[in-house]
Short mmCIF file of C-alpha atoms in Angstrom, two decimals:
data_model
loop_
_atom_site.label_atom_id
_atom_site.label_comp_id
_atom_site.label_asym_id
_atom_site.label_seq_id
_atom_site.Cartn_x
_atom_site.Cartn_y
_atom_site.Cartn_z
CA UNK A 136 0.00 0.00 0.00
CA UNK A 137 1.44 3.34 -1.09
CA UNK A 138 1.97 6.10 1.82
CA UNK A 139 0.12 8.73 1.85
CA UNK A 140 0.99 12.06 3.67
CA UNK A 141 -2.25 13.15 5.07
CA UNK A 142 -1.00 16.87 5.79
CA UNK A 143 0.29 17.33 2.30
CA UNK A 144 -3.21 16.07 0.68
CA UNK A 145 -4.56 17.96 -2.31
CA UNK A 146 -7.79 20.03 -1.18
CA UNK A 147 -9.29 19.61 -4.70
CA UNK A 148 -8.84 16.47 -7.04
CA UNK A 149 -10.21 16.79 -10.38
CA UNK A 150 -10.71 13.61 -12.97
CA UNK A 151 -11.81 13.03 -16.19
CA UNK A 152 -12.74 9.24 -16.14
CA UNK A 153 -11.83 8.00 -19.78
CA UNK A 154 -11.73 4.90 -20.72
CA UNK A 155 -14.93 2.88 -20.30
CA UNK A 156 -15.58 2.03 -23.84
CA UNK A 157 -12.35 0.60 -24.79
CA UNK A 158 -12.14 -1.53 -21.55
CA UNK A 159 -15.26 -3.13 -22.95
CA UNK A 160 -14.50 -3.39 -27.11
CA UNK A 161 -11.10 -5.27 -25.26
CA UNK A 162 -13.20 -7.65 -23.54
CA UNK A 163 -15.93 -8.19 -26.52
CA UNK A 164 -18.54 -6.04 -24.56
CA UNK A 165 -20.80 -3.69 -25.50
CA UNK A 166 -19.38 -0.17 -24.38
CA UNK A 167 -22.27 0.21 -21.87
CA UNK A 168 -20.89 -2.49 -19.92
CA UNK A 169 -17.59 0.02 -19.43
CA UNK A 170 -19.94 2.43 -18.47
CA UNK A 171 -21.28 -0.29 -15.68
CA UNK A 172 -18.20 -1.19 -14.55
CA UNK A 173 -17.01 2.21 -14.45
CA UNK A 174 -19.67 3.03 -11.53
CA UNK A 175 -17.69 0.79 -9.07
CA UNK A 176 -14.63 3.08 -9.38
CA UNK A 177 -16.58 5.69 -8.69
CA UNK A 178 -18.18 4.31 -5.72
CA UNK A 179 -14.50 3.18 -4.42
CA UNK A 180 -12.61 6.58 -5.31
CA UNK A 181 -15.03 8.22 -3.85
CA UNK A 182 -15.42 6.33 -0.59
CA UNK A 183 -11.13 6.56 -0.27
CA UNK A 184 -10.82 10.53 -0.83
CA UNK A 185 -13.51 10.76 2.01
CA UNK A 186 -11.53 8.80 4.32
CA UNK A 187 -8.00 10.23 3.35
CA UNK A 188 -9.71 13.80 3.80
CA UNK A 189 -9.54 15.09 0.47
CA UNK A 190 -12.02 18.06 0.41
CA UNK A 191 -13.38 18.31 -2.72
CA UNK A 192 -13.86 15.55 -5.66
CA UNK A 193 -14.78 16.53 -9.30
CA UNK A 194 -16.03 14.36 -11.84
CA UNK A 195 -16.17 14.40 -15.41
CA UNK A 196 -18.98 12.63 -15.73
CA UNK A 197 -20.41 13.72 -19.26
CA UNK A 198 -19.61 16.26 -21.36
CA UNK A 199 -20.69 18.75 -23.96
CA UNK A 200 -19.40 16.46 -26.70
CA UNK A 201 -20.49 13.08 -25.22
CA UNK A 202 -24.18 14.36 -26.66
CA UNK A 203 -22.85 13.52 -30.15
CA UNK A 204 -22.48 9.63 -29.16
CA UNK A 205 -25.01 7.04 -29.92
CA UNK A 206 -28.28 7.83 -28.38
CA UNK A 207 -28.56 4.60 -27.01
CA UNK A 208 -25.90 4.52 -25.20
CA UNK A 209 -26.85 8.53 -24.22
CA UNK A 210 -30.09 6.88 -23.20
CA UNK A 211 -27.93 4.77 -21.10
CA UNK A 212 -25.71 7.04 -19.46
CA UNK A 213 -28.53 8.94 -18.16
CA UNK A 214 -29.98 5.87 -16.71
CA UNK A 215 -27.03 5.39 -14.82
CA UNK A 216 -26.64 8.53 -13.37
CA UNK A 217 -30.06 8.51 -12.07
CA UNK A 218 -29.27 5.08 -10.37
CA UNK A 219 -26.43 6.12 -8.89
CA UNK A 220 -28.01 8.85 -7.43
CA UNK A 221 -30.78 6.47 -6.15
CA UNK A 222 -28.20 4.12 -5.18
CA UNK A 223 -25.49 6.57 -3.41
CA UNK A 224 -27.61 8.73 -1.19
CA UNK A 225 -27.52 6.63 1.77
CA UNK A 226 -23.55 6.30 1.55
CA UNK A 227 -23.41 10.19 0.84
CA UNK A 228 -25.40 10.81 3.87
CA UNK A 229 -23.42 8.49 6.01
CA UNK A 230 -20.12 9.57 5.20
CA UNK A 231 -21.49 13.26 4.97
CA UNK A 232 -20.94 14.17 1.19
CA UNK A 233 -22.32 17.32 -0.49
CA UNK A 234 -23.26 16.86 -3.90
CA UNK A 235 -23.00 19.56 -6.73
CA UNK A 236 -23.24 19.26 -10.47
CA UNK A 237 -22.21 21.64 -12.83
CA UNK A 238 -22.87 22.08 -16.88
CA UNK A 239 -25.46 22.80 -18.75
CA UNK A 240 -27.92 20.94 -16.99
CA UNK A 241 -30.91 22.38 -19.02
CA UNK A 242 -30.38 19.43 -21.74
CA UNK A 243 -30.61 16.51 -19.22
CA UNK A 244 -33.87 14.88 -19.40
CA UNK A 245 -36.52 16.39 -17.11
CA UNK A 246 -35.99 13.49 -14.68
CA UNK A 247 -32.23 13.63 -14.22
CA UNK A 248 -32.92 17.18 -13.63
CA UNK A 249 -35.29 16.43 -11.03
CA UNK A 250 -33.17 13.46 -9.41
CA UNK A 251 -29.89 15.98 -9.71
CA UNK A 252 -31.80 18.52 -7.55
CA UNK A 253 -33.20 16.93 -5.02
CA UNK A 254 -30.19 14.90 -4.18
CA UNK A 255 -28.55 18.39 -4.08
CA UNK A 256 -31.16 19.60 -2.06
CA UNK A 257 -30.84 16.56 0.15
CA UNK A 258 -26.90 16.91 0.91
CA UNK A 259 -26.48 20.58 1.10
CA UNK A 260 -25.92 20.37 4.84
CA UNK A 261 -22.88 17.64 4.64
CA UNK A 262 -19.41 18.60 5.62
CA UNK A 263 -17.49 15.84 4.91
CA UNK A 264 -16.44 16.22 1.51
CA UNK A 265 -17.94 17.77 -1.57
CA UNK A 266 -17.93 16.20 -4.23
CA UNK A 267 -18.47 17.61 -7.80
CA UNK A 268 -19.92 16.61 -10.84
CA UNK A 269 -19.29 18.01 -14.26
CA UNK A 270 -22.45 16.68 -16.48
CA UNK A 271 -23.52 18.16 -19.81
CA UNK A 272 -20.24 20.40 -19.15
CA UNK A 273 -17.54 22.17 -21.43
CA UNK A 274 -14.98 23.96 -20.56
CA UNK A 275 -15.66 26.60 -23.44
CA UNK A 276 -19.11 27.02 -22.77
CA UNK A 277 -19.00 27.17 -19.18
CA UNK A 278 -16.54 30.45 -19.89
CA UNK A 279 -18.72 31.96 -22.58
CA UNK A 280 -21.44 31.90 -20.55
CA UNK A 281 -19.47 33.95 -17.64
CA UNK A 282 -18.37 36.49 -19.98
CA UNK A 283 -22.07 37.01 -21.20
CA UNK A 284 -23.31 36.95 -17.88
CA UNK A 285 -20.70 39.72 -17.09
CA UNK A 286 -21.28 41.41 -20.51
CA UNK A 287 -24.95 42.34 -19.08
CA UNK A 288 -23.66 43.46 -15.63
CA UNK A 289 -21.26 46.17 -18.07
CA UNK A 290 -24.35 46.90 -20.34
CA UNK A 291 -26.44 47.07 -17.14
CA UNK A 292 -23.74 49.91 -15.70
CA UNK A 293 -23.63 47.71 -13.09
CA UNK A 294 -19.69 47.26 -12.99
CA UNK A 295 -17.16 49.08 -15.70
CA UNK A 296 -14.94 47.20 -17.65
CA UNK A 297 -11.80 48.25 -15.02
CA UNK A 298 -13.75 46.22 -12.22
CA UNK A 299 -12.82 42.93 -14.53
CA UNK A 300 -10.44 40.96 -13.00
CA UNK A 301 -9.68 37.20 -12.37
CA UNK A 302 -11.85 37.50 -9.18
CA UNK A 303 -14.89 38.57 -10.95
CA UNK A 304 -14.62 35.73 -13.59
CA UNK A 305 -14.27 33.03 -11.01
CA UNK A 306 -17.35 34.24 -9.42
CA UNK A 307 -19.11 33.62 -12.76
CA UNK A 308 -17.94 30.12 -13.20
CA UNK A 309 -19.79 26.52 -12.22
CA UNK A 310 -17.50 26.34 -9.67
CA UNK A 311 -17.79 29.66 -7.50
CA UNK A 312 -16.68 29.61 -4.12
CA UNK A 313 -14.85 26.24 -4.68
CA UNK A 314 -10.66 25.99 -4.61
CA UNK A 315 -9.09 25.38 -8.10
CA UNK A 316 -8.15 21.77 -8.15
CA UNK A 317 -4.73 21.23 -6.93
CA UNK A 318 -4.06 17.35 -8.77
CA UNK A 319 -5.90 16.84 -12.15
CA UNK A 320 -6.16 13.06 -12.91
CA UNK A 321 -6.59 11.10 -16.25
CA UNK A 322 -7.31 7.74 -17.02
CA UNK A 323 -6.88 5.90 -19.98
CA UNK A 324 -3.31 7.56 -21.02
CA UNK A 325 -4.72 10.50 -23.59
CA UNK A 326 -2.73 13.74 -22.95
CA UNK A 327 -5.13 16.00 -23.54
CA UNK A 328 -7.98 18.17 -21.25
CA UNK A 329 -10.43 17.41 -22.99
CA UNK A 330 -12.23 20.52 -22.48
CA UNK A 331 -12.44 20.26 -18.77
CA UNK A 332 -12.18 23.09 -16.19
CA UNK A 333 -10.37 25.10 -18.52
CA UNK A 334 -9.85 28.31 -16.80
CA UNK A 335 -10.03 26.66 -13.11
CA UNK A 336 -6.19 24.55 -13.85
CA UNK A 337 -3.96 27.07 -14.86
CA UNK A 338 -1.81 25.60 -12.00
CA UNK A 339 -3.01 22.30 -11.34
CA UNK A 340 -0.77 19.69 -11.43
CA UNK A 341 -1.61 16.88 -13.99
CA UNK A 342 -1.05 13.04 -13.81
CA UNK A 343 -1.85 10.99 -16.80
CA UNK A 344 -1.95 6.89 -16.09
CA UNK A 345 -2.71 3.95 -18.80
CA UNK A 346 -4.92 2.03 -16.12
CA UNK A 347 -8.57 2.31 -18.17
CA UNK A 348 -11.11 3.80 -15.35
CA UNK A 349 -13.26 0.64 -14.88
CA UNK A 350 -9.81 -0.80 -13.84
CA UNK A 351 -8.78 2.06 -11.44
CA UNK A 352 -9.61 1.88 -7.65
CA UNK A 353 -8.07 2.86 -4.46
CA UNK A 354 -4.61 1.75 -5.25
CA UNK A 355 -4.51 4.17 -8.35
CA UNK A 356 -5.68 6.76 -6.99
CA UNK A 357 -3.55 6.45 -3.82
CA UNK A 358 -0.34 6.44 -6.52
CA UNK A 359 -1.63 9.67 -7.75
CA UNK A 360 -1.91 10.95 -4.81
CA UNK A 361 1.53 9.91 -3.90
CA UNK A 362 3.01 11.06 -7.32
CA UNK A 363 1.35 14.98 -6.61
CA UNK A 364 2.78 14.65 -3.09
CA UNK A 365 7.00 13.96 -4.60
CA UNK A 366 5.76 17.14 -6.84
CA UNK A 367 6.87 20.75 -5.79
CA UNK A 368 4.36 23.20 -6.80
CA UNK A 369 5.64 26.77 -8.26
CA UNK A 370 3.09 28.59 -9.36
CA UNK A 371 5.17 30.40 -11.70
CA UNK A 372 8.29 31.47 -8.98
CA UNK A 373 11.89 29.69 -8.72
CA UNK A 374 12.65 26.25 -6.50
CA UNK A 375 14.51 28.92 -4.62
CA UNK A 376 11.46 31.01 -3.80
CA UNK A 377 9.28 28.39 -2.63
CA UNK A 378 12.10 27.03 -0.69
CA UNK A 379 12.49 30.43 1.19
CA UNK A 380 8.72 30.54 1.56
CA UNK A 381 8.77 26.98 3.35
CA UNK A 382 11.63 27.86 5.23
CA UNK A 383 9.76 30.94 6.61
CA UNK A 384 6.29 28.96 7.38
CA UNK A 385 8.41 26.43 8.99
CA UNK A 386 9.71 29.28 11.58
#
C-alpha cells in the first residue's frame, strides 16, 4: 500500500474518467458495460478521498461532446446517473458528502434534472467532503457563458470594464466559491484536457496513467496521490522562492 501524507493532501482532485468504452471493445462487450463497470470506481474513489480527507472531488462525468455519441448509449448514461443517485444517497449521507453538479444541466432529461436537484437539495448540509460533478459540461461554454453573464452586468452599468479581473470571472464560473483543483487526474493515457475546467487549472498539477477507469480503484488513486505529493508546486516562482517561503512557514 502506497503512503500517503495526510498533511500534504490535495484540497481539490479533479478527474476526467476516460476509458470505459475501450475496456469493454477489449473484452468483446458492449461499451455500456464500461460504463457499468465504471460506476464501481466511482463508488471506491469516492469512498477513499472521504476517508484520506480530500475536500473536494470533481467528476467528469459527461460532457458537452459526449451528446454527439449514440443515443442509445446517451439513453444509457442517463440511466445510470439517475441510479447512482438512487443508489449513493444513503452512503453520501453516512459519510457526509455534499453533492454539486455543474454544466449545462438544461439538456438533461426532465428526470435527471429532477433526481440531480433533489439529491442536491438533500446533501447541502454535509461537511465531509464535496464532491463535484461536471455533467452536460464544457470547458468553453461554461466560460462563454461567464463572460455574457458579465457582458450584461457592463451593459447594465452595473460594474465598468476596469472592475474585470480574475476574481470577478471566477465568481461567474460553475465552480464559485470552490478551490481550483490542486491534482488533475486522467485515465486511460490520452494527454489531452479534454475541455475540462479550462480556466479553473492554470496551475493544477496533472497526472496521466494507462490504467482504463473501470480498472482504477483505491490503489490508483492512492499512486496519484503519492506522485502529486513527490511534486513541488511553483506557481510560476523559482525552486529557490518556494524554498524560502517553506523555510519561513516552517519558523
Amino acid at each position: 500500500m502506497v503512503a500517503i501524507d495526510k498533511e500534504r493532501l490535495p484540497r481539490h482532485v479533479a478527474i476526467i474518467m476516460d476509458g470505459n468504452g475501450r475496456w469493454a471493445t477489449q473484452r468483446g462487450l458492449a461499451r455500456i458495460a464500461g460504463h457499468r463497470r465504471g460506476k464501481d470506481s466511482v463508488r471506491e474513489v469516492v469512498e477513499a478521498a472521504r476517508r484520506l480527507g480530500v475536500e473536494y472531488l470533481s467528476l467528469y462525468a459527461f460532457s458537452t461532446e459526449n451528446w454527439q455519441r449514440p443515443r442509445d448509449e446517451v439513453s444509457a448514461l442517463m440511466r445510470f446517473l439517475r441510479h447512482y443517485l438512487a443508489a449513493e444517497m444513503k452512503r453520501m449521507m453516512k459519510n457526509g458528502i455534499r453533492l454539486l453538479a455543474i454544466g449545462n444541466l438544461r439538456r438533461l432529461p426532465r428526470q435527471v434534472q429532477a433526481d440531480l436537484r433533489a439529491t442536491i437539495e438533500d446533501t447541502k448540509h454535509n461537511t465531509g467532503m464535496t464532491v463535484i460533478l461536471a455533467v452536460s459540461y464544457g470547458g468553453r461554454e461554461e466560460l462563454t457563458d461567464a463572460m455574457r453573464a458579465i457582458a450584461r452586468r457592463v451593459e447594465r452599468g452595473e460594474i465598468a470594464p476596469a472592475d474585470v479581473d480574475e476574481d470577478l470571472v471566477a465568481s461567474c464560473l460553475g465552480t464559485a466559491g470552490i478551490p481550483d483543483p490542486d491534482l488533475l487526474i486522467r485515465t486511460s493515457g490520452e494527454m489531452r484536457i479534454s475541455n475540462f475546467l479550462l480556466w479553473q487549472i492554470a496551475y493544477t498539477e496533472i497526472y496521466v496513467t494507462d490504467t482504463l477507469w473501470p480498472d482504477f480503484r483505491e490503489p490508483q488513486f492512492l499512486e496519484a496521490l503519492s506522485q502529486f505529493q513527490s511534486r513541488e508546486r511553483r506557481f510560476g516562482r523559482t525552486g529557490e522562492q518556494t524554498e524560502r517561503e517553506h523555510l519561513r512557514a516552517a519558523h
